[in-house]
Coordinates of C-alpha atoms in Angstrom, one line a residue:
M1472 CA 128.5 -31.0 344.3
V1473 CA 131.7 -28.6 343.0
L1474 CA 133.4 -30.1 339.8
V1475 CA 137.5 -28.8 340.0
V1476 CA 138.5 -29.2 336.7
R1477 CA 142.3 -29.3 335.7
E1478 CA 143.1 -26.0 333.6
D1479 CA 146.4 -27.1 332.1
L1480 CA 145.2 -30.1 330.0
K1481 CA 143.3 -27.3 327.5
M1482 CA 140.3 -29.6 327.2
G1483 CA 137.8 -28.6 324.8
K1484 CA 134.4 -27.3 326.0
G1485 CA 132.9 -30.5 324.5
K1486 CA 135.7 -32.9 326.6
I1487 CA 135.2 -30.8 329.9
G1488 CA 131.4 -31.3 329.3
A1489 CA 132.0 -35.1 329.3
Q1490 CA 134.7 -35.6 332.3
C1491 CA 132.2 -33.4 334.4
G1492 CA 129.8 -35.5 333.7
H1493 CA 132.0 -38.9 334.8
A1494 CA 132.1 -36.8 337.7
T1495 CA 128.9 -36.1 339.2
L1496 CA 127.2 -39.3 338.4
S1497 CA 130.0 -41.0 340.0
A1498 CA 130.0 -38.7 342.8
Y1499 CA 126.7 -39.0 343.3
Q1500 CA 126.6 -43.1 343.4
N1501 CA 129.5 -42.6 346.2
A1502 CA 127.3 -41.0 347.7
K1503 CA 124.3 -43.1 347.2
R1504 CA 126.2 -46.3 348.9
M1505 CA 127.3 -43.6 352.0
A1506 CA 123.7 -43.2 352.3
Q1507 CA 122.5 -46.5 352.9
N1508 CA 123.7 -46.9 355.8
S1509 CA 123.7 -43.2 357.0
K1510 CA 120.2 -40.9 357.9
Y1511 CA 122.6 -38.0 357.3
W1512 CA 124.0 -39.1 354.1
T1513 CA 120.2 -40.2 353.0
K1514 CA 119.4 -36.0 354.2
V1515 CA 121.9 -34.8 352.4
I1516 CA 121.0 -35.9 348.8
E1517 CA 117.2 -35.4 349.3
K1518 CA 118.1 -31.8 350.0
W1519 CA 120.3 -31.8 347.3
N1520 CA 117.6 -33.2 345.0
W1521 CA 115.0 -30.9 346.2
E1522 CA 117.2 -28.0 345.9
G1523 CA 117.5 -28.9 341.8
V1524 CA 121.1 -31.2 341.9
K1525 CA 123.2 -27.8 341.9
K1526 CA 126.7 -28.3 340.1
I1527 CA 129.3 -25.5 340.5
C1528 CA 132.2 -26.0 338.1
V1529 CA 135.5 -24.3 339.5
K1530 CA 139.4 -24.4 337.9
V1531 CA 142.9 -26.0 339.4
K1532 CA 146.1 -25.3 337.4
T1533 CA 148.0 -28.5 338.0
N1534 CA 147.3 -32.4 338.6
E1535 CA 149.3 -32.2 341.9
D1536 CA 146.1 -29.6 342.5
L1537 CA 143.2 -32.1 341.6
I1538 CA 145.0 -34.8 343.4
E1539 CA 145.1 -32.5 346.7
V1540 CA 141.4 -31.6 346.3
Q1541 CA 140.6 -35.0 346.4
K1542 CA 142.5 -36.1 349.4
M1543 CA 141.4 -33.2 351.4
A1544 CA 137.5 -34.4 350.4
N1545 CA 139.0 -37.6 351.9
Q1546 CA 140.0 -36.3 354.8
L1547 CA 136.5 -34.7 355.1
G1548 CA 134.7 -38.0 354.8
L1549 CA 133.3 -36.2 351.6
P1550 CA 131.9 -38.6 349.0
N1551 CA 133.8 -37.5 345.4
Y1552 CA 135.3 -39.1 342.9
L1553 CA 138.6 -38.3 340.6
V1554 CA 138.3 -38.7 336.9
A1555 CA 141.0 -40.5 335.3
D1556 CA 140.5 -40.7 331.0
A1557 CA 140.0 -43.6 328.9
G1558 CA 142.2 -41.8 326.2
H1559 CA 140.3 -42.1 323.4
T1560 CA 140.2 -38.7 322.5
Q1561 CA 142.1 -35.5 323.3
I1562 CA 144.6 -36.5 326.5
A1563 CA 146.4 -38.8 327.3
A1564 CA 145.2 -42.4 328.8
G1565 CA 144.8 -42.3 332.7
S1566 CA 145.6 -38.2 332.9
L1567 CA 143.6 -37.3 335.7
T1568 CA 141.0 -34.4 334.6
V1569 CA 138.3 -33.9 337.0
C1570 CA 137.4 -34.1 340.9
G1571 CA 133.3 -34.2 341.9
I1572 CA 132.9 -33.2 345.5
G1573 CA 129.9 -34.3 346.5
P1574 CA 126.5 -33.9 347.3
A1575 CA 127.4 -32.4 350.6
S1576 CA 126.8 -28.9 352.0
S1577 CA 128.4 -26.2 350.7
E1578 CA 130.1 -25.2 354.0
H1579 CA 132.0 -28.7 354.0
I1580 CA 132.4 -27.9 350.3
D1581 CA 133.8 -24.7 350.3
I1582 CA 136.6 -25.9 353.3
I1583 CA 138.1 -27.5 350.0
T1584 CA 137.2 -24.7 347.2
K1585 CA 136.7 -20.8 348.5
D1586 CA 140.0 -20.4 347.2
K1587 CA 139.2 -21.8 343.4
K1588 CA 138.0 -19.8 340.7
L1589 CA 134.9 -20.2 338.8
L1590 CA 135.5 -22.5 335.6

């Protein structure tokens, strides 16, 4: 799984951690729904679990960049989730913060994230 984080929001470390947690859990739940009718996605999830539920964080500069990441994930048919913040702490309600992509194969995720820098 790759977690794509907006850097222009200047979120604190704890906020980033919380937002990445939301994205991870929700993208995983979307993958589980996909696996209900697909042996392929069932195997992908099993492999991800067996390999230690790997997660990598990368960054994008803007809201538009984050939306483009989700658009590409949707076009490739990859499970994903775009987090919109509730606005209780550091940033405005509705702000898009993180897009979780996966679990999916590295080859598929790399199509979207290969040019992104690690957070």
